[in-house]
């Protein structure tokens, strides 16, 4: 069971302290030239200390500042851990959120959560009049990476905002946006503002995610409107179904859940081959040593299309099964890194994690 993605990255990096930006000397970063042989999808298991702090915050026992301090500590620990594995790219592990897409959308003006219905509500035209927390989140992350490492910012794709509003608040859309093009324009505008702020804070690598499989002409159009206006030196990864990936423009990196695309994945592989893009192979899990032959067979299948010099391994997002103890899931998470290193050393004996 495997999935895969394609990567392309920028040769520009910026080190940021919290609320203060410092441009790195490019000489310090000359050896950090992606694509790397091993990368990460971005999400890790939330540490138990952070889960406890979040529960305390919900019960009014600690302040948001205190919760933020625990988040900062655990993100710093994660970055240090990833660096000990030799990785050149880090994320915040998605440690800031209980619900990633809900938190992102509720921090936009015009959208709120209806707790009784457990749905998002559109209450006004959407905007970014407030400072979105994703900016400070990124500045903290890039400020603790140190030299030789790049921070990746993961965002919901513009199409995901549109499809989620259509699902949760269709009647409000008709009232607030009698012309649906007005909603598309506002989504485009808020993404342009947010990405400009991220870019000015030093971000040079963004990953958009939308794996809902709602591949419509409207969703494709709103993504492309945003993508075509991005800075030339901002490299973009996109995680979505194959049909959407093959319809996007101005994308440097393509992520596809391999086994969920039984037919169209081969079309995308041909597309990747024609684009001469770097291919990143994401298994849904890394097996124990005795099961590695199955993983090698899957990689050989992909390498019929993608040459080894454009082939990269990736660490999948961590997941905990409801029936699984936390300690077991955590052990599997770090086992994944050990096995990825094992496979990478077979493929690139002299250049693992470069």
Short mmCIF file of C-alpha atoms in Angstrom, two decimals:
data_model
loop_
_atom_site.label_atom_id
_atom_site.label_comp_id
_atom_site.label_asym_id
_atom_site.label_seq_id
_atom_site.Cartn_x
_atom_site.Cartn_y
_atom_site.Cartn_z
CA UNK A 1 0.00 0.00 0.00
CA UNK A 2 1.82 3.10 -1.18
CA UNK A 3 1.33 6.67 -2.29
CA UNK A 4 3.65 9.09 -3.97
CA UNK A 5 4.39 12.72 -4.71
CA UNK A 6 6.61 14.94 -6.80
CA UNK A 7 8.84 17.63 -5.39
CA UNK A 8 10.58 20.74 -6.62
CA UNK A 9 12.00 23.37 -4.33
CA UNK A 10 13.48 26.84 -4.15
CA UNK A 11 17.18 27.53 -3.54
CA UNK A 12 16.29 30.48 -1.30
CA UNK A 13 15.91 30.24 2.47
CA UNK A 14 15.25 32.73 5.21
CA UNK A 15 15.77 32.33 8.93
CA UNK A 16 13.11 34.03 11.05
CA UNK A 17 12.96 34.75 14.74
CA UNK A 18 9.50 35.03 16.26
CA UNK A 19 8.10 38.35 14.97
CA UNK A 20 11.49 39.30 13.50
CA UNK A 21 13.06 38.29 10.17
CA UNK A 22 16.77 37.81 9.53
CA UNK A 23 17.98 36.97 6.02
CA UNK A 24 20.51 34.16 5.98
CA UNK A 25 23.81 34.40 4.18
CA UNK A 26 23.38 32.35 1.00
CA UNK A 27 26.86 30.96 1.50
CA UNK A 28 25.58 29.23 4.64
CA UNK A 29 22.88 27.48 2.60
CA UNK A 30 24.86 26.48 -0.48
CA UNK A 31 24.68 22.79 0.42
CA UNK A 32 20.90 22.84 0.99
CA UNK A 33 19.80 22.29 -2.56
CA UNK A 34 16.55 20.37 -2.93
CA UNK A 35 15.12 18.07 -4.02
CA UNK A 36 16.28 15.86 -1.17
CA UNK A 37 16.50 12.09 -1.19
CA UNK A 38 14.20 11.91 1.86
CA UNK A 39 11.35 14.31 2.68
CA UNK A 40 8.26 14.43 4.93
CA UNK A 41 4.53 14.74 4.25
CA UNK A 42 4.26 16.98 7.32
CA UNK A 43 1.95 15.62 10.06
CA UNK A 44 3.21 13.87 13.20
CA UNK A 45 1.59 12.39 16.30
CA UNK A 46 0.60 15.09 18.77
CA UNK A 47 2.71 14.61 21.93
CA UNK A 48 0.84 13.53 25.05
CA UNK A 49 1.99 16.62 26.96
CA UNK A 50 0.40 18.81 24.31
CA UNK A 51 -2.83 16.80 24.33
CA UNK A 52 -2.99 17.28 28.12
CA UNK A 53 -2.33 21.02 27.82
CA UNK A 54 -5.04 21.36 25.19
CA UNK A 55 -7.52 19.61 27.47
CA UNK A 56 -6.56 21.97 30.30
CA UNK A 57 -7.10 24.94 28.01
CA UNK A 58 -10.56 23.68 26.98
CA UNK A 59 -11.46 23.39 30.68
CA UNK A 60 -10.23 26.89 31.45
CA UNK A 61 -7.32 25.71 33.60
CA UNK A 62 -4.56 27.40 31.58
CA UNK A 63 -4.40 30.45 29.32
CA UNK A 64 -3.90 30.45 25.57
CA UNK A 65 -0.42 31.87 26.16
CA UNK A 66 0.42 28.87 28.34
CA UNK A 67 -0.93 26.50 25.69
CA UNK A 68 1.13 28.29 23.05
CA UNK A 69 4.25 27.80 25.15
CA UNK A 70 3.66 24.05 25.26
CA UNK A 71 3.09 24.01 21.48
CA UNK A 72 6.33 25.94 20.96
CA UNK A 73 8.27 23.50 23.13
CA UNK A 74 6.94 20.42 21.37
CA UNK A 75 7.48 21.89 17.89
CA UNK A 76 11.07 22.71 18.86
CA UNK A 77 11.52 19.14 20.09
CA UNK A 78 10.13 17.81 16.81
CA UNK A 79 12.44 19.97 14.71
CA UNK A 80 15.43 18.81 16.76
CA UNK A 81 14.34 15.18 16.34
CA UNK A 82 13.96 15.54 12.57
CA UNK A 83 17.39 17.13 12.33
CA UNK A 84 18.91 14.20 14.23
CA UNK A 85 17.60 11.97 11.43
CA UNK A 86 19.49 14.16 8.97
CA UNK A 87 16.42 15.71 7.31
CA UNK A 88 16.78 18.98 5.43
CA UNK A 89 13.08 19.95 5.59
CA UNK A 90 10.82 20.36 8.63
CA UNK A 91 7.21 21.26 9.48
CA UNK A 92 5.48 22.08 12.75
CA UNK A 93 3.96 18.60 12.72
CA UNK A 94 0.46 20.12 12.62
CA UNK A 95 0.79 20.58 16.39
CA UNK A 96 -1.11 23.89 16.44
CA UNK A 97 -4.49 22.46 15.52
CA UNK A 98 -7.20 20.13 16.71
CA UNK A 99 -8.92 20.47 13.32
CA UNK A 100 -6.56 21.84 10.69
CA UNK A 101 -9.07 23.00 8.06
CA UNK A 102 -11.62 24.26 10.62
CA UNK A 103 -9.02 26.31 12.48
CA UNK A 104 -7.71 27.78 9.24
CA UNK A 105 -11.16 28.78 7.99
CA UNK A 106 -12.47 30.10 11.32
CA UNK A 107 -9.54 32.51 11.44
CA UNK A 108 -10.82 34.14 8.25
CA UNK A 109 -13.29 36.99 8.61
CA UNK A 110 -16.81 35.96 7.62
CA UNK A 111 -16.61 32.31 8.74
CA UNK A 112 -17.40 30.81 12.13
CA UNK A 113 -18.14 27.43 13.66
CA UNK A 114 -21.71 26.65 14.67
CA UNK A 115 -21.15 24.42 17.74
CA UNK A 116 -24.72 23.14 17.86
CA UNK A 117 -24.68 22.01 14.23
CA UNK A 118 -20.95 21.21 14.24
CA UNK A 119 -20.67 22.91 10.87
CA UNK A 120 -18.93 25.96 9.48
CA UNK A 121 -21.14 28.97 8.83
CA UNK A 122 -20.64 31.70 6.30
CA UNK A 123 -21.90 34.88 8.03
CA UNK A 124 -20.40 37.53 5.78
CA UNK A 125 -18.10 37.95 2.82
CA UNK A 126 -14.77 36.31 3.61
CA UNK A 127 -11.72 38.46 4.17
CA UNK A 128 -8.41 38.66 6.04
CA UNK A 129 -8.83 41.86 8.02
CA UNK A 130 -7.32 40.17 11.08
CA UNK A 131 -3.77 38.84 11.21
CA UNK A 132 -4.09 35.15 10.43
CA UNK A 133 -2.20 32.96 12.96
CA UNK A 134 -0.54 30.98 10.15
CA UNK A 135 1.88 33.90 9.73
CA UNK A 136 3.18 33.78 13.29
CA UNK A 137 3.17 29.98 13.19
CA UNK A 138 5.50 30.01 10.21
CA UNK A 139 7.74 32.68 11.66
CA UNK A 140 8.24 30.63 14.80
CA UNK A 141 9.00 27.48 12.80
CA UNK A 142 11.52 29.04 10.46
CA UNK A 143 13.11 30.83 13.41
CA UNK A 144 14.04 27.57 15.14
CA UNK A 145 15.24 25.55 12.14
CA UNK A 146 18.79 26.86 12.11
CA UNK A 147 21.10 26.72 9.11
CA UNK A 148 20.95 23.87 6.62
CA UNK A 149 17.21 23.22 6.99
CA UNK A 150 14.16 24.61 5.19
CA UNK A 151 10.71 25.08 6.77
CA UNK A 152 7.67 23.96 4.78
CA UNK A 153 4.28 25.64 5.25
CA UNK A 154 1.25 23.41 4.59
CA UNK A 155 -2.02 25.18 3.66
CA UNK A 156 -5.50 24.02 2.67
CA UNK A 157 -5.86 24.38 -1.09
CA UNK A 158 -8.18 27.20 -2.22
CA UNK A 159 -10.49 24.54 -3.65
CA UNK A 160 -10.91 23.05 -0.18
CA UNK A 161 -12.29 26.35 1.17
CA UNK A 162 -14.83 26.45 -1.63
CA UNK A 163 -15.97 22.82 -1.35
CA UNK A 164 -16.21 22.95 2.47
CA UNK A 165 -18.39 26.07 2.33
CA UNK A 166 -20.57 24.46 -0.33
CA UNK A 167 -21.02 21.47 1.95
CA UNK A 168 -21.63 23.26 5.26
CA UNK A 169 -23.25 26.55 4.30
CA UNK A 170 -24.84 26.37 0.80
CA UNK A 171 -27.83 28.60 1.58
CA UNK A 172 -25.63 31.33 3.06
CA UNK A 173 -23.51 31.30 -0.09
CA UNK A 174 -26.61 32.01 -2.18
CA UNK A 175 -27.57 34.92 0.08
CA UNK A 176 -24.13 36.49 0.54
CA UNK A 177 -22.79 35.68 -2.92
CA UNK A 178 -25.71 35.78 -5.38
CA UNK A 179 -23.01 35.80 -8.06
CA UNK A 180 -20.74 32.84 -7.24
CA UNK A 181 -17.86 34.57 -9.01
CA UNK A 182 -17.76 36.97 -6.06
CA UNK A 183 -16.85 34.07 -3.76
CA UNK A 184 -14.12 32.94 -6.15
CA UNK A 185 -12.71 36.47 -6.21
CA UNK A 186 -12.68 36.71 -2.41
CA UNK A 187 -10.97 33.31 -2.00
CA UNK A 188 -8.36 34.36 -4.54
CA UNK A 189 -7.80 37.65 -2.71
CA UNK A 190 -7.37 36.14 0.77
CA UNK A 191 -4.86 33.59 -0.53
CA UNK A 192 -2.90 36.27 -2.34
CA UNK A 193 -2.71 38.28 0.89
CA UNK A 194 -1.76 35.35 3.08
CA UNK A 195 0.88 34.02 0.70
CA UNK A 196 2.36 37.49 0.24
CA UNK A 197 2.70 37.78 4.03
CA UNK A 198 4.24 34.32 4.25
CA UNK A 199 6.62 35.14 1.41
CA UNK A 200 7.65 38.39 3.08
CA UNK A 201 8.27 36.38 6.26
CA UNK A 202 10.76 34.20 4.40
CA UNK A 203 8.59 31.31 3.18
CA UNK A 204 9.83 29.75 -0.05
CA UNK A 205 8.15 26.34 0.10
CA UNK A 206 4.36 25.91 0.38
CA UNK A 207 2.34 22.71 0.17
CA UNK A 208 -1.37 22.90 -0.72
CA UNK A 209 -3.60 20.00 0.34
CA UNK A 210 -7.02 18.98 -0.99
CA UNK A 211 -7.66 15.24 -1.03
CA UNK A 212 -11.47 15.44 -0.85
CA UNK A 213 -11.80 14.12 -4.43
CA UNK A 214 -14.21 16.94 -5.24
CA UNK A 215 -12.55 17.57 -8.60
CA UNK A 216 -14.82 20.06 -10.32
CA UNK A 217 -14.17 22.70 -12.94
CA UNK A 218 -14.82 25.36 -10.28
CA UNK A 219 -12.29 23.83 -7.89
CA UNK A 220 -9.65 23.59 -10.60
CA UNK A 221 -10.30 27.17 -11.69
CA UNK A 222 -9.97 28.69 -8.21
CA UNK A 223 -6.72 26.80 -7.59
CA UNK A 224 -5.23 27.98 -10.87
CA UNK A 225 -6.24 31.59 -10.24
CA UNK A 226 -4.19 31.54 -7.05
CA UNK A 227 -1.30 29.48 -8.41
CA UNK A 228 -0.67 31.67 -11.45
CA UNK A 229 -0.12 34.74 -9.27
CA UNK A 230 2.57 33.30 -7.01
CA UNK A 231 6.14 34.68 -6.96
CA UNK A 232 8.52 32.98 -9.37
CA UNK A 233 10.89 31.86 -6.61
CA UNK A 234 8.14 30.38 -4.43
CA UNK A 235 8.07 26.64 -5.03
CA UNK A 236 4.74 24.94 -4.64
CA UNK A 237 3.72 21.38 -3.77
CA UNK A 238 0.16 20.21 -4.36
CA UNK A 239 -1.48 17.16 -2.77
CA UNK A 240 -4.72 16.19 -4.54
CA UNK A 241 -6.34 13.55 -6.76
CA UNK A 242 -4.61 12.88 -10.07
CA UNK A 243 -7.29 14.59 -12.17
CA UNK A 244 -6.81 17.84 -10.30
CA UNK A 245 -3.02 17.60 -10.32
CA UNK A 246 -2.95 17.19 -14.08
CA UNK A 247 -5.17 20.27 -14.41
CA UNK A 248 -3.17 22.63 -12.24
CA UNK A 249 -0.77 25.27 -13.49
CA UNK A 250 2.35 26.75 -11.90
CA UNK A 251 2.96 23.71 -9.66
CA UNK A 252 6.48 22.53 -8.92
CA UNK A 253 5.65 19.49 -6.77
CA UNK A 254 2.87 16.93 -7.10
CA UNK A 255 1.63 14.64 -4.31
CA UNK A 256 -0.66 11.70 -5.06
CA UNK A 257 -1.97 8.97 -2.76
CA UNK A 258 -0.70 6.12 -4.89
CA UNK A 259 -3.08 3.26 -4.08
CA UNK A 260 -6.16 5.47 -4.12
CA UNK A 261 -5.59 6.20 -7.82
CA UNK A 262 -5.78 2.76 -9.43
CA UNK A 263 -6.40 4.08 -12.95
CA UNK A 264 -5.43 7.74 -13.18
CA UNK A 265 -2.16 7.33 -11.29
CA UNK A 266 -0.52 5.97 -14.45
CA UNK A 267 -1.74 8.95 -16.43
CA UNK A 268 -0.12 11.16 -13.83
CA UNK A 269 3.11 9.17 -13.99
CA UNK A 270 3.25 9.79 -17.72
CA UNK A 271 2.52 13.45 -17.06
CA UNK A 272 5.37 13.58 -14.53
CA UNK A 273 7.70 11.90 -16.99
CA UNK A 274 6.87 14.49 -19.66
CA UNK A 275 7.34 17.32 -17.16
CA UNK A 276 10.73 15.90 -16.11
CA UNK A 277 9.73 16.51 -12.48
CA UNK A 278 11.28 14.95 -9.40
CA UNK A 279 9.16 12.09 -8.09
CA UNK A 280 8.72 11.52 -4.35
CA UNK A 281 7.54 8.08 -3.28
CA UNK A 282 5.34 8.07 -0.13
CA UNK A 283 4.49 4.65 1.28
CA UNK A 284 1.43 4.56 3.53
CA UNK A 285 3.78 2.86 5.99
CA UNK A 286 7.30 1.48 6.03
CA UNK A 287 7.19 -2.27 6.74
CA UNK A 288 9.45 -4.26 8.99
CA UNK A 289 12.66 -5.50 7.48
CA UNK A 290 11.17 -8.87 6.49
CA UNK A 291 8.46 -7.11 4.43
CA UNK A 292 10.69 -4.76 2.46
CA UNK A 293 10.42 -6.78 -0.75
CA UNK A 294 6.83 -5.56 -1.24
CA UNK A 295 7.99 -1.97 -0.90
CA UNK A 296 10.81 -2.53 -3.37
CA UNK A 297 8.33 -4.01 -5.87
CA UNK A 298 6.14 -0.91 -5.63
CA UNK A 299 9.13 1.36 -6.15
CA UNK A 300 10.24 -0.65 -9.17
CA UNK A 301 6.77 -0.15 -10.63
CA UNK A 302 7.09 3.62 -10.39
CA UNK A 303 10.66 3.64 -11.64
CA UNK A 304 9.49 2.29 -14.97
CA UNK A 305 8.38 5.86 -15.53
CA UNK A 306 10.66 7.89 -13.27
CA UNK A 307 14.48 7.55 -13.38
CA UNK A 308 16.36 7.17 -10.12
CA UNK A 309 17.95 10.61 -10.36
CA UNK A 310 14.44 12.10 -10.16
CA UNK A 311 13.21 9.73 -7.46
CA UNK A 312 12.78 10.66 -3.78
CA UNK A 313 11.49 8.89 -0.68
CA UNK A 314 9.01 10.55 1.67
CA UNK A 315 7.87 9.94 5.24
CA UNK A 316 4.05 9.59 5.34
CA UNK A 317 1.76 11.47 7.71
CA UNK A 318 1.50 9.77 11.08
CA UNK A 319 -1.82 8.21 12.09
CA UNK A 320 -3.02 6.58 15.28
CA UNK A 321 -5.70 3.92 15.03
CA UNK A 322 -8.56 4.24 17.52
CA UNK A 323 -7.75 0.80 18.90
CA UNK A 324 -4.03 1.53 19.15
CA UNK A 325 -2.11 2.63 22.22
CA UNK A 326 -0.24 5.91 21.87
CA UNK A 327 3.09 4.29 22.68
CA UNK A 328 2.59 1.77 19.88
CA UNK A 329 1.72 4.47 17.34
CA UNK A 330 4.71 6.55 18.41
CA UNK A 331 7.04 3.59 18.03
CA UNK A 332 5.69 2.99 14.52
CA UNK A 333 6.21 6.66 13.65
CA UNK A 334 9.92 6.60 14.41
CA UNK A 335 10.30 3.09 13.00
CA UNK A 336 9.16 4.67 9.74
CA UNK A 337 12.21 6.92 9.76
CA UNK A 338 14.56 4.02 10.43
CA UNK A 339 13.14 2.00 7.55
CA UNK A 340 13.11 5.00 5.20
CA UNK A 341 16.79 5.49 5.94
CA UNK A 342 17.41 1.79 5.28
CA UNK A 343 15.73 1.98 1.86
CA UNK A 344 17.35 5.32 1.01
CA UNK A 345 20.80 3.91 1.75
CA UNK A 346 20.10 1.10 -0.71
CA UNK A 347 19.08 3.54 -3.44
CA UNK A 348 21.64 6.28 -2.82
CA UNK A 349 24.56 4.85 -0.79
CA UNK A 350 26.61 8.03 -1.08
CA UNK A 351 23.98 10.73 -0.81
CA UNK A 352 21.21 9.83 1.65
CA UNK A 353 19.34 12.92 2.93
CA UNK A 354 20.93 15.23 0.39
#
